[in-house]
Tab-separated table of C-alpha atoms and ligand atoms in Angstrom:
chain	number	residue	atom	x	y	z
U	1	UNK	CA	0.000	0.000	0.000
U	2	UNK	CA	1.329	3.460	-0.877
U	3	UNK	CA	1.792	6.185	1.730
U	4	UNK	CA	-1.351	8.098	0.724
U	5	UNK	CA	-3.635	5.058	0.959
U	6	UNK	CA	-1.990	4.095	4.243
U	7	UNK	CA	-2.685	7.543	5.719
U	8	UNK	CA	-6.240	7.665	4.397
U	9	UNK	CA	-6.862	4.347	6.152
U	10	UNK	CA	-5.232	5.585	9.346
U	11	UNK	CA	-7.284	8.806	9.554
U	12	UNK	CA	-10.491	7.248	8.158
U	13	UNK	CA	-12.702	8.078	11.177
U	14	UNK	CA	-11.710	11.762	10.879
U	15	UNK	CA	-11.994	11.719	7.098
U	16	UNK	CA	-15.494	10.238	7.283
U	17	UNK	CA	-16.536	12.880	9.797
U	18	UNK	CA	-15.269	15.551	7.433
U	19	UNK	CA	-17.270	14.052	4.546
U	20	UNK	CA	-20.454	13.887	6.567
U	21	UNK	CA	-20.186	17.498	7.737
U	22	UNK	CA	-23.533	19.252	7.679
U	23	UNK	CA	-22.195	22.005	5.444
U	24	UNK	CA	-21.574	19.447	2.674
U	25	UNK	CA	-24.827	17.567	3.247
U	26	UNK	CA	-26.913	20.763	3.243
U	27	UNK	CA	-25.138	21.989	0.105
U	28	UNK	CA	-25.703	18.617	-1.588
U	29	UNK	CA	-29.389	18.675	-0.665
U	30	UNK	CA	-29.865	22.292	-1.774
U	31	UNK	CA	-30.723	23.298	1.817
U	32	UNK	CA	-27.740	25.521	2.530
U	33	UNK	CA	-28.859	29.102	3.207
U	34	UNK	CA	-27.311	31.542	0.716
U	35	UNK	CA	-25.690	33.617	3.459
U	36	UNK	CA	-23.958	30.475	4.846
U	37	UNK	CA	-22.679	29.541	1.424
U	38	UNK	CA	-21.459	33.117	1.006
U	39	UNK	CA	-19.388	32.724	4.203
U	40	UNK	CA	-17.613	29.771	2.631
U	41	UNK	CA	-17.146	31.637	-0.676
U	42	UNK	CA	-15.544	34.668	0.979
U	43	UNK	CA	-13.291	32.526	3.149
U	44	UNK	CA	-12.258	30.072	0.478
U	45	UNK	CA	-11.472	32.905	-1.919
U	46	UNK	CA	-8.954	34.170	0.641
U	47	UNK	CA	-7.635	30.635	1.161
U	48	UNK	CA	-7.113	30.032	-2.569
U	49	UNK	CA	-5.369	33.387	-2.862
U	50	UNK	CA	-3.021	32.396	0.003
U	51	UNK	CA	-2.350	29.037	-1.634
U	52	UNK	CA	-0.446	30.919	-4.384
U	53	UNK	CA	2.492	31.960	-2.156
U	54	UNK	CA	2.302	28.517	-0.489
U	55	UNK	CA	2.984	26.785	-3.813
U	56	UNK	CA	5.466	29.453	-4.889
U	57	UNK	CA	7.464	28.919	-1.676
U	58	UNK	CA	7.610	25.183	-2.362
U	59	UNK	CA	9.261	25.636	-5.768
U	60	UNK	CA	12.805	26.394	-4.489
U	61	UNK	CA	12.672	23.191	-2.398
U	62	UNK	CA	11.210	21.046	-5.164
U	63	UNK	CA	13.161	18.704	-7.407
U	64	UNK	CA	13.414	20.397	-10.839
U	65	UNK	CA	11.115	17.764	-12.349
U	66	UNK	CA	8.301	19.173	-10.173
U	67	UNK	CA	8.701	22.817	-11.256
U	68	UNK	CA	6.388	22.624	-14.219
U	69	UNK	CA	3.585	20.847	-12.372
U	70	UNK	CA	3.814	23.322	-9.457
U	71	UNK	CA	3.700	26.231	-11.911
U	72	UNK	CA	0.570	24.570	-13.332
U	73	UNK	CA	-0.972	24.509	-9.856
U	74	UNK	CA	-0.413	28.273	-9.582
U	75	UNK	CA	-2.160	28.850	-12.935
U	76	UNK	CA	-5.059	26.664	-11.790
U	77	UNK	CA	-5.348	28.748	-8.603
U	78	UNK	CA	-5.669	31.954	-10.656
U	79	UNK	CA	-8.431	30.272	-12.686
U	80	UNK	CA	-10.164	29.291	-9.453
U	81	UNK	CA	-10.061	32.887	-8.207
U	82	UNK	CA	-11.808	33.879	-11.430
U	83	UNK	CA	-14.440	31.188	-10.867
U	84	UNK	CA	-15.153	32.676	-7.427
U	85	UNK	CA	-15.326	36.177	-8.906
U	86	UNK	CA	-17.709	35.049	-11.650
U	87	UNK	CA	-20.024	33.204	-9.205
U	88	UNK	CA	-19.916	36.056	-6.691
U	89	UNK	CA	-20.932	38.510	-9.395
U	90	UNK	CA	-23.687	36.176	-10.620
U	91	UNK	CA	-25.246	35.763	-7.167
U	92	UNK	CA	-24.419	39.160	-5.643
U	93	UNK	CA	-21.822	38.149	-3.034
U	94	UNK	CA	-19.203	40.709	-2.010
U	95	UNK	CA	-16.087	38.501	-1.952
U	96	UNK	CA	-13.949	41.018	-0.103
U	97	UNK	CA	-16.667	41.483	2.496
U	98	UNK	CA	-14.821	39.900	5.439
U	99	UNK	CA	-11.300	39.364	6.755
U	100	UNK	CA	-10.020	35.782	7.130
U	101	UNK	CA	-11.845	34.000	9.937
U	102	UNK	CA	-9.849	32.692	12.917
U	103	UNK	CA	-9.726	29.162	11.455
U	104	UNK	CA	-8.877	30.368	7.958
U	105	UNK	CA	-6.142	32.608	9.323
U	106	UNK	CA	-4.673	29.683	11.253
U	107	UNK	CA	-4.855	27.365	8.237
U	108	UNK	CA	-3.163	29.953	5.997
U	109	UNK	CA	-0.375	30.479	8.575
U	110	UNK	CA	0.037	26.697	8.757
U	111	UNK	CA	0.373	26.466	4.953
U	112	UNK	CA	3.001	29.187	4.798
U	113	UNK	CA	4.933	27.935	7.825
U	114	UNK	CA	4.966	24.464	6.297
U	115	UNK	CA	6.254	25.711	2.949
U	116	UNK	CA	9.023	27.752	4.605
U	117	UNK	CA	10.026	25.548	7.534
U	118	UNK	CA	9.170	21.951	6.709
U	119	UNK	CA	10.793	19.664	4.159
U	120	UNK	CA	9.515	19.463	0.591
U	121	UNK	CA	7.968	16.024	1.209
U	122	UNK	CA	6.160	17.374	4.267
U	123	UNK	CA	4.813	20.396	2.361
U	124	UNK	CA	3.786	18.100	-0.490
U	125	UNK	CA	1.848	16.019	2.036
U	126	UNK	CA	-0.119	19.114	3.025
U	127	UNK	CA	-0.792	19.954	-0.628
U	128	UNK	CA	-1.989	16.423	-1.410
U	129	UNK	CA	-4.170	16.151	1.688
U	130	UNK	CA	-5.886	19.516	1.092
U	131	UNK	CA	-6.561	18.710	-2.571
U	132	UNK	CA	-7.766	15.182	-1.843
U	133	UNK	CA	-10.009	16.543	0.922
U	134	UNK	CA	-11.611	18.961	-1.542
U	135	UNK	CA	-11.980	16.303	-4.220
U	136	UNK	CA	-13.720	13.937	-1.800
U	137	UNK	CA	-15.792	16.698	-0.168
U	138	UNK	CA	-17.129	18.070	-3.448
U	139	UNK	CA	-17.751	14.515	-4.662
U	140	UNK	CA	-20.197	14.199	-1.747
U	141	UNK	CA	-21.954	17.361	-2.959
U	142	UNK	CA	-21.935	16.111	-6.564
U	143	UNK	CA	-23.869	13.071	-5.440
U	144	UNK	CA	-27.165	14.967	-5.166
U	145	UNK	CA	-26.817	18.601	-6.183
U	146	UNK	CA	-28.663	19.230	-9.463
U	147	UNK	CA	-26.489	20.414	-12.355
U	148	UNK	CA	-28.711	23.479	-12.631
U	149	UNK	CA	-27.740	24.683	-9.141
U	150	UNK	CA	-25.956	28.032	-8.942
U	151	UNK	CA	-23.315	26.240	-6.866
U	152	UNK	CA	-22.667	23.477	-9.422
U	153	UNK	CA	-19.626	25.222	-11.006
U	154	UNK	CA	-17.786	24.549	-7.720
U	155	UNK	CA	-18.695	20.855	-8.009
U	156	UNK	CA	-17.378	20.813	-11.572
U	157	UNK	CA	-14.152	22.440	-10.447
U	158	UNK	CA	-13.238	20.095	-7.589
U	159	UNK	CA	-15.171	16.891	-8.364
U	160	UNK	CA	-14.643	16.820	-12.124
U	161	UNK	CA	-12.362	14.589	-14.186
U	162	UNK	CA	-9.518	17.083	-14.553
U	163	UNK	CA	-9.252	17.567	-10.797
U	164	UNK	CA	-9.514	13.798	-10.232
U	165	UNK	CA	-6.532	13.309	-12.564
U	166	UNK	CA	-4.564	16.026	-10.784
U	167	UNK	CA	-5.201	14.452	-7.356
U	168	UNK	CA	-4.138	11.077	-8.737
U	169	UNK	CA	-0.916	12.630	-10.030
U	170	UNK	CA	-0.247	14.211	-6.611
U	171	UNK	CA	-0.865	10.837	-4.975
U	172	UNK	CA	1.718	9.086	-7.139
U	173	UNK	CA	4.310	11.795	-6.481
U	174	UNK	CA	3.571	11.798	-2.746
U	175	UNK	CA	4.011	8.027	-2.617
U	176	UNK	CA	7.368	8.366	-4.395
U	177	UNK	CA	8.517	11.089	-1.950
U	178	UNK	CA	7.451	8.923	1.014
U	179	UNK	CA	9.276	5.909	-0.405
U	180	UNK	CA	12.477	7.986	-0.530
U	181	UNK	CA	12.010	9.491	2.942
U	182	UNK	CA	13.614	8.043	6.070
U	183	UNK	CA	11.475	6.885	9.000
U	184	UNK	CA	11.643	10.217	10.882
U	185	UNK	CA	10.542	12.247	7.873
U	186	UNK	CA	7.820	9.733	7.056
U	187	UNK	CA	6.504	10.071	10.601
U	188	UNK	CA	6.421	13.857	10.197
U	189	UNK	CA	4.611	13.465	6.867
U	190	UNK	CA	1.992	11.346	8.643
U	191	UNK	CA	1.616	14.086	11.252
U	192	UNK	CA	1.121	16.725	8.538
U	193	UNK	CA	-1.456	14.489	6.876
U	194	UNK	CA	-3.487	14.319	10.068
U	195	UNK	CA	-3.116	18.022	10.889
U	196	UNK	CA	-4.271	19.005	7.406
U	197	UNK	CA	-7.290	16.705	7.717
U	198	UNK	CA	-8.181	18.484	10.964
U	199	UNK	CA	-7.828	21.915	9.364
U	200	UNK	CA	-10.121	20.771	6.548
U	201	UNK	CA	-12.759	19.633	9.044
U	202	UNK	CA	-12.396	22.918	10.902
U	203	UNK	CA	-12.873	24.855	7.669
U	204	UNK	CA	-16.327	23.306	7.012
U	205	UNK	CA	-17.262	23.912	10.630
U	206	UNK	CA	-16.175	27.549	10.344
U	207	UNK	CA	-18.273	27.963	7.188
U	208	UNK	CA	-21.301	26.325	8.810
U	209	UNK	CA	-21.163	28.452	11.959
U	210	UNK	CA	-19.955	31.746	10.505
U	211	UNK	CA	-17.319	31.725	13.254
U	212	UNK	CA	-15.985	35.072	14.485
U	213	UNK	CA	-12.754	35.959	16.280
U	214	UNK	CA	-12.174	35.802	20.037
U	215	UNK	CA	-13.269	39.172	21.394
U	216	UNK	CA	-15.686	39.923	18.547
W	1	MP5	C1	-8.884	23.565	-1.103
W	1	MP5	C2	-9.547	24.786	-0.973
W	1	MP5	C3	-8.493	23.028	-2.440
W	1	MP5	N1	-9.860	25.539	-2.035
W	1	MP5	N2	-9.921	25.216	0.253
W	1	MP5	C4	-9.628	24.474	1.334
W	1	MP5	C5	-10.021	24.970	2.674
W	1	MP5	N3	-8.987	23.303	1.223
W	1	MP5	C6	-8.609	22.849	0.030
W	1	MP5	O1	-7.376	23.663	-2.875
W	1	MP5	P1	-7.312	24.349	-4.336
W	1	MP5	O2	-5.910	24.808	-4.327
W	1	MP5	O3	-8.349	25.427	-4.324
W	1	MP5	O4	-7.620	23.305	-5.334
């Protein structure tokens, strides 16, 4: 079993809780209130924007054979920002209407700290886990949300064939990095896998509750 499959098995109870989060179920069933969905849109827009320097900071640590694919990830992130802007305009959401929430702020700091301070294999673990989490999460939504929904373009983005292929590519590369890593680095990769899973769960919870900041 490759590293990714091994970790997905290890964190399965957490992963399953993430996939059954009420935010995803309500979105799938068309029951999510528009203002709740708008919370997620505003926050994820900021997250995707922050993912650009995260990937950019990984490039100097990456083996040269990964440069092109990482550059491709950056281009895809710019396209995603445009998808958010298009949907926000279509449904009347002000994307810059809120600062990062507490959880989003923490997750963004975690991404950047990982890219700057952790090894390449560890940062790649975070990238894979976040992308796989979104692929699986939006696949839950796909399994029920009508194609005519105003939210369907997000399903197409993260649960479509192109994204599935990208996640598969990341999985193969992650497995190769883990196979080359020593036991201590592999253990740290496993830790990053679990931490990222927890941040992903926290992100849905933040969107569902419209979480504020301490002292608000
Ligand atoms: C992703 C995302 C997917 N947009 N937001 C969160 C909280 N986790 C993962 O990443 P990308 O880079 O938008 O495909």
